[in-house]
mmCIF file of C-alpha atoms in Angstrom:
data_model
loop_
_atom_site.group_PDB
_atom_site.id
_atom_site.type_symbol
_atom_site.label_atom_id
_atom_site.label_comp_id
_atom_site.label_asym_id
_atom_site.label_seq_id
_atom_site.Cartn_x
_atom_site.Cartn_y
_atom_site.Cartn_z
ATOM 1 C CA UNK G 1 25.304 -38.973 -3.526
ATOM 2 C CA UNK G 2 26.354 -36.113 -1.259
ATOM 3 C CA UNK G 3 24.907 -35.788 2.233
ATOM 4 C CA UNK G 4 21.698 -33.849 2.674
ATOM 5 C CA UNK G 5 21.275 -30.766 4.857
ATOM 6 C CA UNK G 6 18.168 -28.796 5.781
ATOM 7 C CA UNK G 7 16.895 -25.700 7.549
ATOM 8 C CA UNK G 8 15.165 -27.302 10.521
ATOM 9 C CA UNK G 9 12.394 -25.732 12.546
ATOM 10 C CA UNK G 10 13.147 -27.374 15.889
ATOM 11 C CA UNK G 11 10.063 -26.233 17.803
ATOM 12 C CA UNK G 12 7.017 -24.017 17.450
ATOM 13 C CA UNK G 13 7.916 -20.368 16.708
ATOM 14 C CA UNK G 14 11.658 -21.090 16.793
ATOM 15 C CA UNK G 15 13.846 -18.434 15.154
ATOM 16 C CA UNK G 16 16.216 -18.828 13.381
ATOM 17 C CA UNK G 17 16.110 -22.160 11.586
ATOM 18 C CA UNK G 18 18.868 -24.574 12.510
ATOM 19 C CA UNK G 19 20.900 -25.795 9.545
ATOM 20 C CA UNK G 20 22.002 -29.374 10.063
ATOM 21 C CA UNK G 21 22.092 -32.801 8.473
ATOM 22 C CA UNK G 22 18.957 -34.414 7.018
ATOM 23 C CA UNK G 23 18.349 -37.917 5.622
ATOM 24 C CA UNK G 24 19.053 -38.780 1.991
ATOM 25 C CA UNK G 25 15.755 -40.010 0.629
ATOM 26 C CA UNK G 26 14.851 -42.788 -1.806
ATOM 27 C CA UNK G 27 11.984 -41.988 -4.206
ATOM 28 C CA UNK G 28 9.024 -44.349 -4.179
ATOM 29 C CA UNK G 29 6.439 -45.001 -6.902
ATOM 30 C CA UNK G 30 5.546 -41.861 -8.905
ATOM 31 C CA UNK G 31 8.286 -39.860 -7.170
ATOM 32 C CA UNK G 32 11.599 -38.266 -8.101
ATOM 33 C CA UNK G 33 14.463 -37.076 -5.926
ATOM 34 C CA UNK G 34 15.704 -33.633 -6.890
ATOM 35 C CA UNK G 35 18.945 -31.854 -6.034
ATOM 36 C CA UNK G 36 17.706 -28.335 -5.421
ATOM 37 C CA UNK G 37 19.396 -25.444 -7.232
ATOM 38 C CA UNK G 38 16.886 -22.733 -6.283
ATOM 39 C CA UNK G 39 14.228 -22.504 -3.572
ATOM 40 C CA UNK G 40 11.513 -19.843 -3.375
ATOM 41 C CA UNK G 41 9.906 -18.329 -0.290
ATOM 42 C CA UNK G 42 6.157 -17.944 0.193
ATOM 43 C CA UNK G 43 4.269 -15.894 2.824
ATOM 44 C CA UNK G 44 2.975 -19.131 4.345
ATOM 45 C CA UNK G 45 6.537 -20.119 5.297
ATOM 46 C CA UNK G 46 7.049 -17.133 7.573
ATOM 47 C CA UNK G 47 3.558 -17.528 8.968
ATOM 48 C CA UNK G 48 4.121 -21.189 9.803
ATOM 49 C CA UNK G 49 7.371 -20.325 11.535
ATOM 50 C CA UNK G 50 6.188 -17.334 13.555
ATOM 51 C CA UNK G 51 2.591 -18.323 14.331
ATOM 52 C CA UNK G 52 2.634 -22.148 14.217
ATOM 53 C CA UNK G 53 -0.986 -22.118 13.071
ATOM 54 C CA UNK G 54 -0.724 -25.402 11.179
ATOM 55 C CA UNK G 55 -0.537 -28.720 12.997
ATOM 56 C CA UNK G 56 3.097 -29.825 12.693
ATOM 57 C CA UNK G 57 5.337 -32.385 14.299
ATOM 58 C CA UNK G 58 8.661 -30.905 15.413
ATOM 59 C CA UNK G 59 11.424 -30.888 14.400
ATOM 60 C CA UNK G 60 10.242 -30.234 10.855
ATOM 61 C CA UNK G 61 11.217 -28.695 7.522
ATOM 62 C CA UNK G 62 9.183 -26.140 5.568
ATOM 63 C CA UNK G 63 9.113 -24.903 1.968
ATOM 64 C CA UNK G 64 7.208 -25.678 -1.231
ATOM 65 C CA UNK G 65 8.960 -24.241 -4.311
ATOM 66 C CA UNK G 66 11.969 -25.981 -5.854
ATOM 67 C CA UNK G 67 13.855 -26.088 -9.122
ATOM 68 C CA UNK G 68 16.742 -28.461 -9.645
ATOM 69 C CA UNK G 69 18.156 -31.625 -11.167
ATOM 70 C CA UNK G 70 16.757 -35.143 -10.949
ATOM 71 C CA UNK G 71 19.215 -37.449 -9.175
ATOM 72 C CA UNK G 72 17.010 -40.515 -8.693
ATOM 73 C CA UNK G 73 13.610 -41.781 -9.878
ATOM 74 C CA UNK G 74 11.002 -44.084 -8.410
ATOM 75 C CA UNK G 75 10.605 -47.663 -9.690
ATOM 76 C CA UNK G 76 7.695 -46.877 -12.032
ATOM 77 C CA UNK G 77 8.851 -43.474 -13.319
ATOM 78 C CA UNK G 78 9.376 -43.174 -17.081
ATOM 79 C CA UNK G 79 8.609 -39.490 -17.618
ATOM 80 C CA UNK G 80 11.803 -38.294 -15.900
ATOM 81 C CA UNK G 81 15.382 -39.544 -15.907
ATOM 82 C CA UNK G 82 18.507 -38.753 -13.923
ATOM 83 C CA UNK G 83 19.973 -35.433 -15.056
ATOM 84 C CA UNK G 84 16.686 -33.830 -16.116
ATOM 85 C CA UNK G 85 16.129 -30.186 -15.169
ATOM 86 C CA UNK G 86 12.793 -29.790 -13.351
ATOM 87 C CA UNK G 87 10.605 -27.422 -11.386
ATOM 88 C CA UNK G 88 8.043 -28.681 -8.917
ATOM 89 C CA UNK G 89 5.728 -28.172 -5.979
ATOM 90 C CA UNK G 90 6.955 -29.902 -2.820
ATOM 91 C CA UNK G 91 3.829 -31.026 -0.981
ATOM 92 C CA UNK G 92 5.098 -31.786 2.516
ATOM 93 C CA UNK G 93 2.596 -29.386 4.031
ATOM 94 C CA UNK G 94 -0.080 -31.866 2.966
ATOM 95 C CA UNK G 95 1.740 -35.187 3.364
ATOM 96 C CA UNK G 96 3.513 -34.325 6.654
ATOM 97 C CA UNK G 97 6.645 -36.108 5.351
ATOM 98 C CA UNK G 98 9.923 -34.201 5.791
ATOM 99 C CA UNK G 99 11.254 -35.498 2.464
ATOM 100 C CA UNK G 100 8.441 -33.633 0.682
ATOM 101 C CA UNK G 101 9.603 -30.179 1.818
ATOM 102 C CA UNK G 102 11.767 -27.646 -0.012
ATOM 103 C CA UNK G 103 14.128 -26.107 2.540
ATOM 104 C CA UNK G 104 16.885 -28.666 2.083
ATOM 105 C CA UNK G 105 19.471 -29.719 -0.453
ATOM 106 C CA UNK G 106 17.426 -32.692 -1.740
ATOM 107 C CA UNK G 107 13.626 -32.933 -2.021
ATOM 108 C CA UNK G 108 11.166 -35.619 -3.085
ATOM 109 C CA UNK G 109 8.629 -34.460 -5.702
ATOM 110 C CA UNK G 110 5.527 -36.252 -6.915
ATOM 111 C CA UNK G 111 5.698 -36.676 -10.685
ATOM 112 C CA UNK G 112 2.250 -35.128 -11.232
ATOM 113 C CA UNK G 113 3.473 -31.967 -9.453
ATOM 114 C CA UNK G 114 6.708 -31.547 -11.417
ATOM 115 C CA UNK G 115 7.522 -30.255 -14.894
ATOM 116 C CA UNK G 116 10.437 -30.568 -17.268
ATOM 117 C CA UNK G 117 12.409 -27.307 -17.462
ATOM 118 C CA UNK G 118 13.742 -26.106 -20.834
ATOM 119 C CA UNK G 119 17.402 -25.092 -20.995
ATOM 120 C CA UNK G 120 16.616 -21.433 -21.655
ATOM 121 C CA UNK G 121 14.884 -20.980 -18.271
ATOM 122 C CA UNK G 122 17.178 -20.667 -15.257
ATOM 123 C CA UNK G 123 16.561 -22.497 -12.001
ATOM 124 C CA UNK G 124 16.255 -19.101 -10.313
ATOM 125 C CA UNK G 125 13.475 -17.965 -12.638
ATOM 126 C CA UNK G 126 11.660 -21.308 -12.509
ATOM 127 C CA UNK G 127 11.647 -21.539 -8.710
ATOM 128 C CA UNK G 128 9.075 -18.723 -8.408
ATOM 129 C CA UNK G 129 6.392 -20.848 -10.041
ATOM 130 C CA UNK G 130 5.117 -23.819 -8.024
ATOM 131 C CA UNK G 131 2.921 -22.681 -5.115
ATOM 132 C CA UNK G 132 1.602 -19.645 -6.984
ATOM 133 C CA UNK G 133 0.854 -21.811 -10.000
ATOM 134 C CA UNK G 134 -0.799 -24.578 -7.959
ATOM 135 C CA UNK G 135 -2.883 -22.106 -5.946
ATOM 136 C CA UNK G 136 -4.106 -20.346 -9.074
ATOM 137 C CA UNK G 137 -4.875 -23.674 -10.758
ATOM 138 C CA UNK G 138 -6.731 -24.971 -7.718
ATOM 139 C CA UNK G 139 -9.101 -22.002 -7.723
ATOM 140 C CA UNK G 140 -9.597 -21.844 -11.472
ATOM 141 C CA UNK G 141 -9.896 -25.465 -12.577
ATOM 142 C CA UNK G 142 -10.940 -27.789 -9.758
ATOM 143 C CA UNK G 143 -14.467 -29.117 -9.942
ATOM 144 C CA UNK G 144 -15.460 -27.672 -6.563
ATOM 145 C CA UNK G 145 -14.220 -24.196 -7.516
ATOM 146 C CA UNK G 146 -14.601 -22.304 -10.830
ATOM 147 C CA UNK G 147 -14.219 -25.456 -12.940
ATOM 148 C CA UNK G 148 -12.973 -23.460 -15.905
ATOM 149 C CA UNK G 149 -11.920 -24.931 -19.216
ATOM 150 C CA UNK G 150 -8.363 -26.242 -18.854
ATOM 151 C CA UNK G 151 -5.467 -24.353 -20.479
ATOM 152 C CA UNK G 152 -4.306 -25.708 -23.813
ATOM 153 C CA UNK G 153 -2.198 -24.887 -26.832
ATOM 154 C CA UNK G 154 -3.501 -23.840 -29.281
ATOM 155 C CA UNK G 155 -5.822 -21.722 -27.172
ATOM 156 C CA UNK G 156 -9.592 -22.089 -27.456
ATOM 157 C CA UNK G 157 -11.567 -18.920 -26.745
ATOM 158 C CA UNK G 158 -14.569 -19.317 -24.469
ATOM 159 C CA UNK G 159 -15.927 -15.837 -25.137
ATOM 160 C CA UNK G 160 -16.175 -15.321 -21.378
ATOM 161 C CA UNK G 161 -14.476 -12.965 -18.944
ATOM 162 C CA UNK G 162 -12.485 -13.789 -15.801
ATOM 163 C CA UNK G 163 -11.799 -11.389 -12.929
ATOM 164 C CA UNK G 164 -8.458 -11.702 -11.129
ATOM 165 C CA UNK G 165 -8.189 -9.404 -8.103
ATOM 166 C CA UNK G 166 -4.505 -8.670 -7.372
ATOM 167 C CA UNK G 167 -2.751 -9.626 -10.583
ATOM 168 C CA UNK G 168 0.835 -8.606 -9.793
ATOM 169 C CA UNK G 169 1.500 -11.037 -6.948
ATOM 170 C CA UNK G 170 2.653 -14.634 -7.183
ATOM 171 C CA UNK G 171 -0.815 -16.200 -7.385
ATOM 172 C CA UNK G 172 -2.192 -13.416 -9.555
ATOM 173 C CA UNK G 173 0.677 -13.586 -12.048
ATOM 174 C CA UNK G 174 -0.031 -17.271 -12.583
ATOM 175 C CA UNK G 175 -3.817 -16.880 -12.551
ATOM 176 C CA UNK G 176 -3.682 -14.299 -15.340
ATOM 177 C CA UNK G 177 -1.557 -16.516 -17.561
ATOM 178 C CA UNK G 178 -3.573 -19.650 -16.825
ATOM 179 C CA UNK G 179 -6.837 -17.819 -17.464
ATOM 180 C CA UNK G 180 -5.633 -16.480 -20.807
ATOM 181 C CA UNK G 181 -4.238 -19.880 -21.813
ATOM 182 C CA UNK G 182 -7.616 -21.419 -20.950
ATOM 183 C CA UNK G 183 -9.386 -19.049 -23.324
ATOM 184 C CA UNK G 184 -10.759 -16.331 -21.040
ATOM 185 C CA UNK G 185 -10.526 -12.551 -21.318
ATOM 186 C CA UNK G 186 -8.832 -11.517 -18.079
ATOM 187 C CA UNK G 187 -9.677 -8.348 -16.161
ATOM 188 C CA UNK G 188 -7.404 -7.628 -13.214
ATOM 189 C CA UNK G 189 -6.335 -5.095 -10.591
ATOM 190 C CA UNK G 190 -2.887 -3.869 -9.591
ATOM 191 C CA UNK G 191 -1.073 -0.757 -8.498
ATOM 192 C CA UNK G 192 -0.383 1.634 -11.409
ATOM 193 C CA UNK G 193 3.349 0.835 -11.351
ATOM 194 C CA UNK G 194 2.490 -2.769 -12.261
ATOM 195 C CA UNK G 195 -0.039 -2.053 -15.026
ATOM 196 C CA UNK G 196 2.416 -2.814 -17.833
ATOM 197 C CA UNK G 197 3.592 -5.931 -16.019
ATOM 198 C CA UNK G 198 0.150 -7.559 -15.784
ATOM 199 C CA UNK G 199 -0.693 -6.573 -19.360
ATOM 200 C CA UNK G 200 2.445 -8.362 -20.541
ATOM 201 C CA UNK G 201 1.147 -11.452 -18.755
ATOM 202 C CA UNK G 202 -1.977 -11.254 -20.883
ATOM 203 C CA UNK G 203 -4.515 -9.169 -18.955
ATOM 204 C CA UNK G 204 -6.998 -7.446 -21.267
ATOM 205 C CA UNK G 205 -7.724 -4.562 -18.909
ATOM 206 C CA UNK G 206 -6.211 -3.542 -15.570
ATOM 207 C CA UNK G 207 -7.577 -1.250 -12.876
ATOM 208 C CA UNK G 208 -6.029 0.484 -9.844
ATOM 209 C CA UNK G 209 -7.239 -1.380 -6.768
ATOM 210 C CA UNK G 210 -6.678 1.743 -4.648
ATOM 211 C CA UNK G 211 -8.979 3.864 -6.800
ATOM 212 C CA UNK G 212 -12.193 5.012 -5.147
ATOM 213 C CA UNK G 213 -14.045 4.102 -8.345
ATOM 214 C CA UNK G 214 -12.461 0.691 -8.994
ATOM 215 C CA UNK G 215 -15.672 -1.242 -8.329
ATOM 216 C CA UNK G 216 -17.779 0.917 -10.645
ATOM 217 C CA UNK G 217 -15.023 0.935 -13.264
ATOM 218 C CA UNK G 218 -14.856 -2.860 -13.362
ATOM 219 C CA UNK G 219 -18.635 -3.260 -13.359
ATOM 220 C CA UNK G 220 -18.827 -0.939 -16.375
ATOM 221 C CA UNK G 221 -15.967 -2.753 -18.132
ATOM 222 C CA UNK G 222 -17.737 -6.087 -17.663
ATOM 223 C CA UNK G 223 -21.064 -4.918 -19.055
ATOM 224 C CA UNK G 224 -22.162 -7.075 -21.952
ATOM 225 C CA UNK G 225 -19.767 -9.853 -20.962
ATOM 226 C CA UNK G 226 -20.436 -13.194 -19.296
ATOM 227 C CA UNK G 227 -18.293 -13.609 -16.183
ATOM 228 C CA UNK G 228 -16.894 -17.115 -15.702
ATOM 229 C CA UNK G 229 -16.155 -16.234 -12.082
ATOM 230 C CA UNK G 230 -13.469 -14.486 -10.085
ATOM 231 C CA UNK G 231 -10.314 -15.268 -8.164
ATOM 232 C CA UNK G 232 -9.316 -13.066 -5.249
ATOM 233 C CA UNK G 233 -5.530 -13.396 -5.006
ATOM 234 C CA UNK G 234 -5.154 -10.949 -2.106
ATOM 235 C CA UNK G 235 -7.923 -11.532 0.439
ATOM 236 C CA UNK G 236 -9.041 -9.223 3.243
ATOM 237 C CA UNK G 237 -9.386 -5.735 1.688
ATOM 238 C CA UNK G 238 -9.867 -7.140 -1.795
ATOM 239 C CA UNK G 239 -12.544 -9.681 -0.925
ATOM 240 C CA UNK G 240 -15.541 -7.391 -0.282
ATOM 241 C CA UNK G 241 -14.733 -5.389 -3.421
ATOM 242 C CA UNK G 242 -14.529 -8.569 -5.494
ATOM 243 C CA UNK G 243 -17.853 -9.696 -4.028
ATOM 244 C CA UNK G 244 -19.427 -6.349 -4.928
ATOM 245 C CA UNK G 245 -18.287 -6.619 -8.550
ATOM 246 C CA UNK G 246 -19.332 -10.249 -8.990
ATOM 247 C CA UNK G 247 -22.753 -9.568 -7.476
ATOM 248 C CA UNK G 248 -23.460 -6.961 -10.164
ATOM 249 C CA UNK G 249 -21.900 -8.769 -13.142
ATOM 250 C CA UNK G 250 -23.694 -11.206 -15.407
ATOM 251 C CA UNK G 251 -22.518 -14.796 -15.067
ATOM 252 C CA UNK G 252 -21.042 -17.100 -12.430
ATOM 253 C CA UNK G 253 -21.374 -15.776 -8.866
ATOM 254 C CA UNK G 254 -18.435 -17.824 -7.565
ATOM 255 C CA UNK G 255 -15.203 -16.439 -6.104
ATOM 256 C CA UNK G 256 -12.114 -18.536 -5.378
ATOM 257 C CA UNK G 257 -10.016 -16.810 -2.720
ATOM 258 C CA UNK G 258 -6.580 -17.282 -1.207
ATOM 259 C CA UNK G 259 -8.037 -16.355 2.191
ATOM 260 C CA UNK G 260 -11.311 -17.078 3.926
ATOM 261 C CA UNK G 261 -12.938 -15.286 6.834
ATOM 262 C CA UNK G 262 -15.480 -13.248 4.864
ATOM 263 C CA UNK G 263 -19.185 -14.048 4.725
ATOM 264 C CA UNK G 264 -20.566 -13.100 1.311
ATOM 265 C CA UNK G 265 -24.177 -12.055 0.787
ATOM 266 C CA UNK G 266 -26.808 -14.543 -0.354
ATOM 267 C CA UNK G 267 -26.339 -15.600 -3.937
ATOM 268 C CA UNK G 268 -22.531 -15.309 -3.894
ATOM 269 C CA UNK G 269 -20.273 -18.307 -3.215
ATOM 270 C CA UNK G 270 -16.836 -17.614 -1.747
ATOM 271 C CA UNK G 271 -14.470 -20.511 -1.144
ATOM 272 C CA UNK G 272 -10.826 -20.487 -0.051
ATOM 273 C CA UNK G 273 -8.240 -22.470 -2.018
ATOM 274 C CA UNK G 274 -5.253 -24.577 -0.994
ATOM 275 C CA UNK G 275 -2.659 -25.213 -3.679
ATOM 276 C CA UNK G 276 -1.586 -28.728 -2.710
ATOM 277 C CA UNK G 277 -5.094 -30.121 -3.297
ATOM 278 C CA UNK G 278 -4.462 -30.450 -7.047
ATOM 279 C CA UNK G 279 -2.033 -33.313 -6.359
ATOM 280 C CA UNK G 280 -5.032 -35.509 -5.636
ATOM 281 C CA UNK G 281 -7.099 -34.905 -8.780
ATOM 282 C CA UNK G 282 -6.893 -34.370 -12.533
ATOM 283 C CA UNK G 283 -5.749 -30.750 -12.236
ATOM 284 C CA UNK G 284 -2.218 -31.578 -11.046
ATOM 285 C CA UNK G 285 -1.514 -33.693 -14.111
ATOM 286 C CA UNK G 286 -3.318 -31.268 -16.425
ATOM 287 C CA UNK G 287 -1.074 -28.393 -15.315
ATOM 288 C CA UNK G 288 2.320 -29.936 -14.502
ATOM 289 C CA UNK G 289 2.348 -32.712 -17.116
ATOM 290 C CA UNK G 290 0.046 -31.763 -19.977
ATOM 291 C CA UNK G 291 0.315 -27.961 -20.107
ATOM 292 C CA UNK G 292 3.334 -26.402 -18.415
ATOM 293 C CA UNK G 293 6.283 -28.236 -20.045
ATOM 294 C CA UNK G 294 5.155 -27.354 -23.574
ATOM 295 C CA UNK G 295 4.092 -23.820 -22.614
ATOM 296 C CA UNK G 296 7.459 -23.094 -20.969
ATOM 297 C CA UNK G 297 9.333 -24.498 -23.963
ATOM 298 C CA UNK G 298 7.304 -22.416 -26.412
ATOM 299 C CA UNK G 299 7.512 -19.276 -24.267
ATOM 300 C CA UNK G 300 3.729 -18.909 -24.071
ATOM 301 C CA UNK G 301 3.905 -19.152 -20.258
ATOM 302 C CA UNK G 302 6.643 -17.308 -18.368
ATOM 303 C CA UNK G 303 7.818 -17.733 -14.763
ATOM 304 C CA UNK G 304 6.480 -14.764 -12.840
ATOM 305 C CA UNK G 305 6.966 -12.707 -10.783
ATOM 306 C CA UNK G 306 10.707 -12.144 -11.140
ATOM 307 C CA UNK G 307 13.071 -13.680 -8.552
ATOM 308 C CA UNK G 308 14.715 -11.596 -5.845
ATOM 309 C CA UNK G 309 17.806 -13.492 -4.691
ATOM 310 C CA UNK G 310 18.289 -13.212 -0.918
ATOM 311 C CA UNK G 311 21.465 -15.287 -0.770
ATOM 312 C CA UNK G 312 23.112 -18.589 -1.570
ATOM 313 C CA UNK G 313 22.939 -21.700 0.580
ATOM 314 C CA UNK G 314 20.507 -23.275 3.049
ATOM 315 C CA UNK G 315 21.907 -21.000 5.760
ATOM 316 C CA UNK G 316 20.255 -18.032 4.015
ATOM 317 C CA UNK G 317 16.704 -19.424 4.257
ATOM 318 C CA UNK G 318 16.014 -17.436 7.431
ATOM 319 C CA UNK G 319 17.246 -14.178 5.935
ATOM 320 C CA UNK G 320 15.078 -14.835 2.890
ATOM 321 C CA UNK G 321 11.963 -15.413 5.002
ATOM 322 C CA UNK G 322 12.665 -12.258 6.983
ATOM 323 C CA UNK G 323 13.074 -10.336 3.725
ATOM 324 C CA UNK G 324 9.824 -11.698 2.326
ATOM 325 C CA UNK G 325 7.995 -10.649 5.497
ATOM 326 C CA UNK G 326 8.856 -7.020 4.742
ATOM 327 C CA UNK G 327 6.820 -7.246 1.543
ATOM 328 C CA UNK G 328 7.661 -7.328 -2.155
ATOM 329 C CA UNK G 329 6.013 -6.013 -5.305
ATOM 330 C CA UNK G 330 5.986 -8.084 -8.501
ATOM 331 C CA UNK G 331 8.913 -10.088 -7.103
ATOM 332 C CA UNK G 332 9.393 -13.365 -5.227
ATOM 333 C CA UNK G 333 12.238 -13.974 -2.776
ATOM 334 C CA UNK G 334 14.440 -16.978 -3.540
ATOM 335 C CA UNK G 335 17.609 -18.665 -2.306
ATOM 336 C CA UNK G 336 20.089 -20.359 -4.646
ATOM 337 C CA UNK G 337 21.977 -23.531 -3.774
#
């Protein structure tokens, strides 16, 4: 096996990353070692680098989204074999182990956070999925959040509605598709330029989140429907508007949010999500093992948003993070290897 290299964060708020050698890891029970072919960038990566708000031991490696080829499997692993194409969520942010991070040539993945990748989906396209998918799933399906019916094929309609605030971003794109696959009628918000995009993902109705009447419009659209809950995929400006809608709709008064810091009025529950938590309960397996492989193969679930390639090689991780910090719309910055 070739030597490993990584984009190291040598100390708090260091810029740029230092590209240098990293260990070659051996997968343990329920783990696979993946040679990364594409790595995606998430807003949390730039935030961790520039603000150091998470407790980390330096030097460290960041990154959560990988797609690549299995090069070694743990002693008990039967679901994957060497040579398999996979996509997975690297959970080093939770485990604190450097081998569980994405910004390197080789990454350890837990088997319940990895999916087989069909030949017709490129590594580049697949790499946009993991953190957005896990975050959406954590808010929609975990027992302490919305606890929705799990996605399945064939789909089983619940007859209920689901509100996704901010449907065109990474989390929103996955939340829409997961909600539809779980049998819910999805109502979402986006900028007008992304209306067609979110409808293609399965949204029943979409509303302009910048409209002065967006709250009233959604309340009217939800009349006569039972709301299974809401997921705020934006936070901050979107949160109070989501709260306003949920408070006036009939049904579950629970909002899963990607950001906290807002105190809802009495009768409304608002709870912030963290994508890696699904590795520790039934939701990780339900999504990455039971649902996603078949859905990707059948084309009923598509990697979204589309990848924006910032460069090739570990040395381009910093440029990719800097590009992501400038903001993207219905795209996710990636690096190929």
